[in-house]
Coordinates of C-alpha atoms in Angstrom, one line a residue:
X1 CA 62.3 133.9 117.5
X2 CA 62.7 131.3 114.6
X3 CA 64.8 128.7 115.2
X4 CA 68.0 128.4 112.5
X5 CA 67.4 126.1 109.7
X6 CA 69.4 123.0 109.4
X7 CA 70.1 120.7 106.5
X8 CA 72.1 117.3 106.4
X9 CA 75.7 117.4 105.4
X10 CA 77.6 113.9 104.3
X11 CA 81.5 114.5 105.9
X12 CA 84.6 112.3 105.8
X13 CA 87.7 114.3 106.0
X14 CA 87.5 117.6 108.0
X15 CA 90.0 120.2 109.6
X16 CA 91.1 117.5 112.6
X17 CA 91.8 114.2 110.1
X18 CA 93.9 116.3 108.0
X19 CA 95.8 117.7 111.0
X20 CA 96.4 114.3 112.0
X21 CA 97.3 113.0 108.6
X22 CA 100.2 115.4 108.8
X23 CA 100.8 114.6 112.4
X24 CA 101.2 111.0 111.6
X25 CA 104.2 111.7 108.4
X26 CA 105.7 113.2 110.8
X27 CA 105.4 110.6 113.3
X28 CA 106.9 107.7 111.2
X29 CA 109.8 110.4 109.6
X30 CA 110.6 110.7 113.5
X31 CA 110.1 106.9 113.9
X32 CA 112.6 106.3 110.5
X33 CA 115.8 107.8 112.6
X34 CA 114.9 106.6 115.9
X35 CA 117.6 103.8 115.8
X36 CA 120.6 106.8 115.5
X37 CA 119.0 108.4 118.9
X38 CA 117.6 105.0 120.8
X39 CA 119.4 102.3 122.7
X40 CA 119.7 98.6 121.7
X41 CA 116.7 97.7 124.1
X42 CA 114.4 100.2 123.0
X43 CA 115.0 99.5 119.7
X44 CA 114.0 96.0 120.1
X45 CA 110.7 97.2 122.2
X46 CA 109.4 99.8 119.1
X47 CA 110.0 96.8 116.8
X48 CA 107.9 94.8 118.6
X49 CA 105.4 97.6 119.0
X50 CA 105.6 97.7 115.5
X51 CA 104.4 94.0 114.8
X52 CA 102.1 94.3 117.5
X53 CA 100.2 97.0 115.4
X54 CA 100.5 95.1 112.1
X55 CA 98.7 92.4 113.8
X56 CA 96.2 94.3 115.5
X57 CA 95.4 96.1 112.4
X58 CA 95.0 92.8 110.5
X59 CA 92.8 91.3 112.6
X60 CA 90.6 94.0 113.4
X61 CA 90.2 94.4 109.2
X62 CA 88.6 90.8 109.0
X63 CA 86.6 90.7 111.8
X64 CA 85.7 94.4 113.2
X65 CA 85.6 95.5 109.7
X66 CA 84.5 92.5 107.6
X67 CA 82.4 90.4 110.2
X68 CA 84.8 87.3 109.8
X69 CA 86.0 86.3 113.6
X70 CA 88.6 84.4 113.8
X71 CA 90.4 82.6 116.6
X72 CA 93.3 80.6 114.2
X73 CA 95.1 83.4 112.9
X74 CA 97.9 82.2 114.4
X75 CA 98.1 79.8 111.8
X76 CA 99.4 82.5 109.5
X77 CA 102.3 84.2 111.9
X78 CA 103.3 80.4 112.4
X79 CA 103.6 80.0 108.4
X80 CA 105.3 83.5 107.9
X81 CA 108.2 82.1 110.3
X82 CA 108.1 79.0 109.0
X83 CA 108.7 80.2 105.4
X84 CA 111.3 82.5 106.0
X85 CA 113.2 79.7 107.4
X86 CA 112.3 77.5 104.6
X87 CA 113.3 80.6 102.1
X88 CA 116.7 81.5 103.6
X89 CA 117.1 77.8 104.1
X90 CA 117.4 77.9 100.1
X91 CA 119.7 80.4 100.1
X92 CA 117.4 83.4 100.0
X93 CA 119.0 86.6 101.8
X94 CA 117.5 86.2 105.0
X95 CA 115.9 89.7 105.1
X96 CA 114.2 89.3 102.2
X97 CA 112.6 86.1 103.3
X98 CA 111.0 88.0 105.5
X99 CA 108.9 89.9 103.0
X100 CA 108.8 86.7 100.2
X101 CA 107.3 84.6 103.3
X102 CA 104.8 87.1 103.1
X103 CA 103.5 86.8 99.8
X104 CA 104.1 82.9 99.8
X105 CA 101.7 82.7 103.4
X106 CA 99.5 85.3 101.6
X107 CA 99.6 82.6 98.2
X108 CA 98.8 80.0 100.5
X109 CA 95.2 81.1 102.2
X110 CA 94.0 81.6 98.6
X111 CA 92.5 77.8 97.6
X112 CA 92.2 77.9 101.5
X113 CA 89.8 80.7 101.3
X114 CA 87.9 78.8 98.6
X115 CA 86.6 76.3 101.4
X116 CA 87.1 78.2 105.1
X117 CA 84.9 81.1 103.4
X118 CA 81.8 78.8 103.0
X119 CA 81.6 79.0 107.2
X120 CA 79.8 81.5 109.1
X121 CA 79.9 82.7 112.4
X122 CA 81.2 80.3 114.9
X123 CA 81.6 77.8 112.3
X124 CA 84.7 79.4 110.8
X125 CA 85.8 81.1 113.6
X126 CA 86.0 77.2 115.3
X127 CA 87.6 76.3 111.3
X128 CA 90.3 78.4 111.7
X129 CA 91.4 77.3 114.7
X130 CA 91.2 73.4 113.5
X131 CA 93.5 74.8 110.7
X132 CA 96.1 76.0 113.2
X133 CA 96.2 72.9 114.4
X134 CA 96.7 70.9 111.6
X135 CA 99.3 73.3 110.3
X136 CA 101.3 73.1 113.4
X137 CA 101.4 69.5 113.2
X138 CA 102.3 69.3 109.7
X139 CA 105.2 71.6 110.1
X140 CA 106.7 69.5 113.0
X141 CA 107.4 67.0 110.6
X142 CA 109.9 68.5 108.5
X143 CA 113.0 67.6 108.9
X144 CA 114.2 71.0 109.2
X145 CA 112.3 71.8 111.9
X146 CA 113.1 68.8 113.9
X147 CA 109.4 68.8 115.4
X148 CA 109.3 71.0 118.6
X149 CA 112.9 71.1 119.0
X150 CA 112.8 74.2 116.5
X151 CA 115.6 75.8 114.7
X152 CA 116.8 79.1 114.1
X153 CA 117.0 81.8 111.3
X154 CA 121.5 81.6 111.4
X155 CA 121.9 83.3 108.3
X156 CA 121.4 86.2 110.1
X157 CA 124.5 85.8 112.2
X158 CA 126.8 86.9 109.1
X159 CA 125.9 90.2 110.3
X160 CA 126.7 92.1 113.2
X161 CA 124.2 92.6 115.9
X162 CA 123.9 96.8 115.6
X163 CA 123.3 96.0 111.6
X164 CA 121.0 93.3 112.4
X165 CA 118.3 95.3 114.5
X166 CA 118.5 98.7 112.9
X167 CA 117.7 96.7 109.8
X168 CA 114.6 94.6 111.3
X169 CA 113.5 98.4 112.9
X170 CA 113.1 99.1 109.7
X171 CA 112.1 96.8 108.0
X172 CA 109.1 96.2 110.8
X173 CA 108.5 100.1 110.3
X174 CA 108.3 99.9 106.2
X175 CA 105.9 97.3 106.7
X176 CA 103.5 98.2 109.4
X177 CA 103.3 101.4 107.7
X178 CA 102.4 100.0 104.0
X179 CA 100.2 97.4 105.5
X180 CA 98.3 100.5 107.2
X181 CA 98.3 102.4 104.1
X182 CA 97.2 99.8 101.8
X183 CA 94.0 98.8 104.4
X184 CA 93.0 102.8 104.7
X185 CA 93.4 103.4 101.4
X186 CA 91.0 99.9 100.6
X187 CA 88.7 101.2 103.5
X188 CA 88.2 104.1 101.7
X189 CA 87.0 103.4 98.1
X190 CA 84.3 101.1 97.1
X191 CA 85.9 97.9 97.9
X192 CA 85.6 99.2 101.7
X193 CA 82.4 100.1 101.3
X194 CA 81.5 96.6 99.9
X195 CA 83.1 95.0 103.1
X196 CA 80.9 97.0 105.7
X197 CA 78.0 96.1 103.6
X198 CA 79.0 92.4 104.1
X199 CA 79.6 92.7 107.5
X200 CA 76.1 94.6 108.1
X201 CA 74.2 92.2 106.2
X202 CA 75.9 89.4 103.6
X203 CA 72.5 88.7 102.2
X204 CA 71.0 92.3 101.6
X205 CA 74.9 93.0 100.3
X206 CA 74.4 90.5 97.7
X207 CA 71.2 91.7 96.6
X208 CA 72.8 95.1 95.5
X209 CA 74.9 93.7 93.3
X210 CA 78.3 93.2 96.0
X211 CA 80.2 90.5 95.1
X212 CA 80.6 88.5 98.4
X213 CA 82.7 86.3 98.2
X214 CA 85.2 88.2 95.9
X215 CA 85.1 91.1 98.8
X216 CA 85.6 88.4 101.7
X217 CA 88.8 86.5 100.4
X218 CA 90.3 89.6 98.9
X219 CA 90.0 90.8 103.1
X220 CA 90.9 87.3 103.8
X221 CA 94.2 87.2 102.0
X222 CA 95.0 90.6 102.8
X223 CA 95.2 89.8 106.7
X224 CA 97.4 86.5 106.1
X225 CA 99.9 88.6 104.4
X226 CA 99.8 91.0 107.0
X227 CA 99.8 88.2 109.8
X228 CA 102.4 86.4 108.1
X229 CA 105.2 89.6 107.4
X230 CA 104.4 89.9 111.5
X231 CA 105.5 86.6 112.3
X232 CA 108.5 86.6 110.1
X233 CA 109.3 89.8 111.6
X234 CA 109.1 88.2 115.1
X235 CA 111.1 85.4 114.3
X236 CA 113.8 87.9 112.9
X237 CA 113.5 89.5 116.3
X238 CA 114.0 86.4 118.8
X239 CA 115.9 84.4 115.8
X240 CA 114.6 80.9 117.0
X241 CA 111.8 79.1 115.6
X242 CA 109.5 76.5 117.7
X243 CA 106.5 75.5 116.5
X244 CA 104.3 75.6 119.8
X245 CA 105.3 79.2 120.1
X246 CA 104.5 80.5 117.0
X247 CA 101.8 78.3 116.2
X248 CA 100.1 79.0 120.3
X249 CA 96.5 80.5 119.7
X250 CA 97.4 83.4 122.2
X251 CA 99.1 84.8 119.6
X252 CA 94.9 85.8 118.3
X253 CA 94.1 85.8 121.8
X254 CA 96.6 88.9 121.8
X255 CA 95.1 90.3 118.7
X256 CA 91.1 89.6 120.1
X257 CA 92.4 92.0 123.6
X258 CA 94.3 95.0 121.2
X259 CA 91.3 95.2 119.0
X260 CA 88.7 95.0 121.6
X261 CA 90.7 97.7 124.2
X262 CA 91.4 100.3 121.7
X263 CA 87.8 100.0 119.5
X264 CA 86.6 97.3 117.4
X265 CA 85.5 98.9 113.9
X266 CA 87.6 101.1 113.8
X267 CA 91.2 101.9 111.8
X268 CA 92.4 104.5 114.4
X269 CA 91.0 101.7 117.4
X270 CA 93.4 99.2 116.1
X271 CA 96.3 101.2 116.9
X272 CA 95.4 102.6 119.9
X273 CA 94.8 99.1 121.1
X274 CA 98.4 98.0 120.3
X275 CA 99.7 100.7 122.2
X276 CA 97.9 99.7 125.4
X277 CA 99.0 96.1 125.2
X278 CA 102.7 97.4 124.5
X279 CA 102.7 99.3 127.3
X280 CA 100.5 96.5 129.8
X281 CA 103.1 94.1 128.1
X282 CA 106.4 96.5 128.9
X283 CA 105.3 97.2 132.5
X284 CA 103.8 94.2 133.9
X285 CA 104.9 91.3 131.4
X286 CA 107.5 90.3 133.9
X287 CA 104.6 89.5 136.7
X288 CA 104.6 85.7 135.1
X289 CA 101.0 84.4 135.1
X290 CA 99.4 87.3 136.3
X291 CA 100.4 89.1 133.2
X292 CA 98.2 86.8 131.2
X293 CA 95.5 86.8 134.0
X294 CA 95.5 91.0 134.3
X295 CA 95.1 90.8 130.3
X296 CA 91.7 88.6 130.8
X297 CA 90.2 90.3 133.2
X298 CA 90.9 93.5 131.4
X299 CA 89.2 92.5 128.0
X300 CA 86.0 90.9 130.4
X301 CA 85.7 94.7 132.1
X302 CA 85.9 96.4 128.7
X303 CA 83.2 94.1 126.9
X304 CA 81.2 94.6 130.1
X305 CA 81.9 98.5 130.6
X306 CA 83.2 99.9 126.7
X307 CA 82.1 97.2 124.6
X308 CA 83.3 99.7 122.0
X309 CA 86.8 100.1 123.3
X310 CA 88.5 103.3 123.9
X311 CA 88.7 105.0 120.6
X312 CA 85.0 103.6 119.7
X313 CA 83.9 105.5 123.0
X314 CA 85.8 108.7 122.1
X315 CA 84.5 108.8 119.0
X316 CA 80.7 108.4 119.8
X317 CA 81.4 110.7 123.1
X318 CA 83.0 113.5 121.5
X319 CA 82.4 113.0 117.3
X320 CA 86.5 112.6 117.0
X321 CA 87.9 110.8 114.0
X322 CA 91.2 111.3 113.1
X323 CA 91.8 109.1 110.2
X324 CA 88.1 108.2 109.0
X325 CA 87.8 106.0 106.4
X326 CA 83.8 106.2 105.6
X327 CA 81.1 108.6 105.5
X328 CA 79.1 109.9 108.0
X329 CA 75.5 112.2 107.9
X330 CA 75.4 115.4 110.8
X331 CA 72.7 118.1 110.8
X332 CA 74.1 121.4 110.6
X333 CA 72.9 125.2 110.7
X334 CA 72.2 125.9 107.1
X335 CA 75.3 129.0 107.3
X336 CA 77.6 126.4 109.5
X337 CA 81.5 125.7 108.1
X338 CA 81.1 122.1 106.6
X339 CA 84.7 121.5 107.5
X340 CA 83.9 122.2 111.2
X341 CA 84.1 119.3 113.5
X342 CA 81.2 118.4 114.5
X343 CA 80.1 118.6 117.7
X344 CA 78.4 114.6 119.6
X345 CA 74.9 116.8 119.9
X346 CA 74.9 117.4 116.1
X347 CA 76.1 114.3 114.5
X348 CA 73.1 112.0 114.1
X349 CA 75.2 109.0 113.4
X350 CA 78.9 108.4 114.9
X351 CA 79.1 104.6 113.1
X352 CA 80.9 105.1 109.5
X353 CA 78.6 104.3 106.7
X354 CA 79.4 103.7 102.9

């Protein structure tokens, strides 16, 4: 008997990621009229579910997608509530400060990508953190802030307290859901394809004709926006600002365990990571210091046991990707449905390429 023929076939989108792509619009039009069916408190809780995805998602774009690890990211949620107090300080309507201190943190990490981008490896991971550092001192000496003592964001007292939170809901909602868009969409075309190239190798990426260094602070920037609309989300959340919280590097230690639990490398891992700690966090973030011990030993057994998180193992146990953003090469029977899913034994590579 002769056995079938078989012939490579390049996917990206098949019957399952479209399925889910529909799932998901009608996820966040569910999500968008939660507030009218929810109560106060959970309200709160999907807000900072919300934020805990934008951040997630950020951070796993520069360094499980772009190769730049990072443990001083926190320097950008401290600056995006930092700004919005600044902003609304000024007179700016405070809920729009939220989003301007955004693009002004986002303004900011341009000329300091011009230097922080020359490190590699541990060099810049270790730089951003030194940056943190400095920031958070600098902003303790404005006046404003009265050094540790903080402040608080009171132009948002004018409004009333059902306004207030439906409106952050929102807002948090709008802007995890553009800043995912925006980062699949980039993933997508060529630029993504030029960041997985630098990740993979920056040299060989160069040689090609990729333009480095273009690729990385365009990624770079990208996160601090993200990062910083997440920290000025949070401070519109708890309403007071103190430096040592915001600027506290568990704020990337947070980001390091959601990325790293739900699939480093990958846009649907992100998410799912989020979820888990918002659920970890909802359940057991009342258990004081053995919260923050139960989160350690959690990321230690999943480095050790699924050093590609839970999605990452799904995906190279069963072939599943539900919102892919590259290509990927599976042998097929030459009469096969190319929008079949494939199945793990006949995809010969389960890591996206270009």
């Amino acid at each position: 008997m002769s056995t079938p023929a078989t012939m490579p076939v390049i996917q990206r989108g098949t019957a399952t990621s479209r399925i889910a792509a529909m799932a998901v619009a009608i996820i966040i039009a569910l999500l968008a009229i939660a507030p009218q069916l929810l109560s106060a408190g959970a309200v709160d809780r999907m807000t900072a579910l919300f934020i805990y995805v934008i951040l997630a998602a950020m951070w796993n774009a520069l360094a499980g997608f772009g190769g730049l690890v990072s443990v001083g990211q926190q320097v950008f949620f401290g600056l995006g509530a930092y700004f919005a107090i600044r902003l609304a300080d000024a007179g700016l309507n405070p809920f729009l400060a939220l989003f301007a201190s955004g693009i002004v943190v986002g303004v900011v990490s341009i000329p300091l990508s011009l230097f922080m981008l020359r490190l590699r490896n541990g060099e810049f991971a270790i730089g951003m953190w030194v940056i943190a550092a400095l920031t958070h001192l600098l902003v303790n000496l404005d006046r404003l802030v009265q050094g540790e003592t903080g402040t608080s964001l009171i132009s948002l007292n004018v409004y009333d307290a059902g306004t207030r939170r439906a409106t952050i809901y929102w807002l948090a909602l709008a802007s995890m859901t553009a800043l995912l868009a925006i980062l699949f969409g980039l993933l997508r075309g060529s630029t993504g394809a030029a960041i997985r190239a630098i990740r993979d190798n920056e040299d060989a990426a160069a040689s090609v004709g990729v333009r480095v260094t273009g690729t990385k602070r365009l990624l770079f920037v990208l996160a601090a926006f993200g990062i910083g609309i997440a920290g000025a989300l949070w401070l519109a959340t708890s309403i007071t600002f103190q430096p040592k919280t915001y600027f506290n590097v568990q704020w990337t230690a947070y980001m390091i365990f959601m990325v790293l639990v739900g699939g480093i490398g990958t846009f649907e891992g992100a998410i799912l990571g989020a979820l888990v700690f918002f659920l970890i966090e909802t359940w057991f973030g009342g258990t004081g210091v053995w919260y923050l011990v139960g989160l350690g030993a959690t990321a230690v057994l999943f480095s050790l046991f699924l050093p590609r998180g839970l999605w990452g193992t799904i995906e190279e146990r069963f072939g599943l990707r539900l919102l892919p953003v590259g290509y990927r090469v599976r042998l097929a029977a030459a009469s096969a449905d190319d929008d079949a899913t494939p199945s793990p034994q006949q995809t010969t590579m389960h890591q996206e390429k270009a």
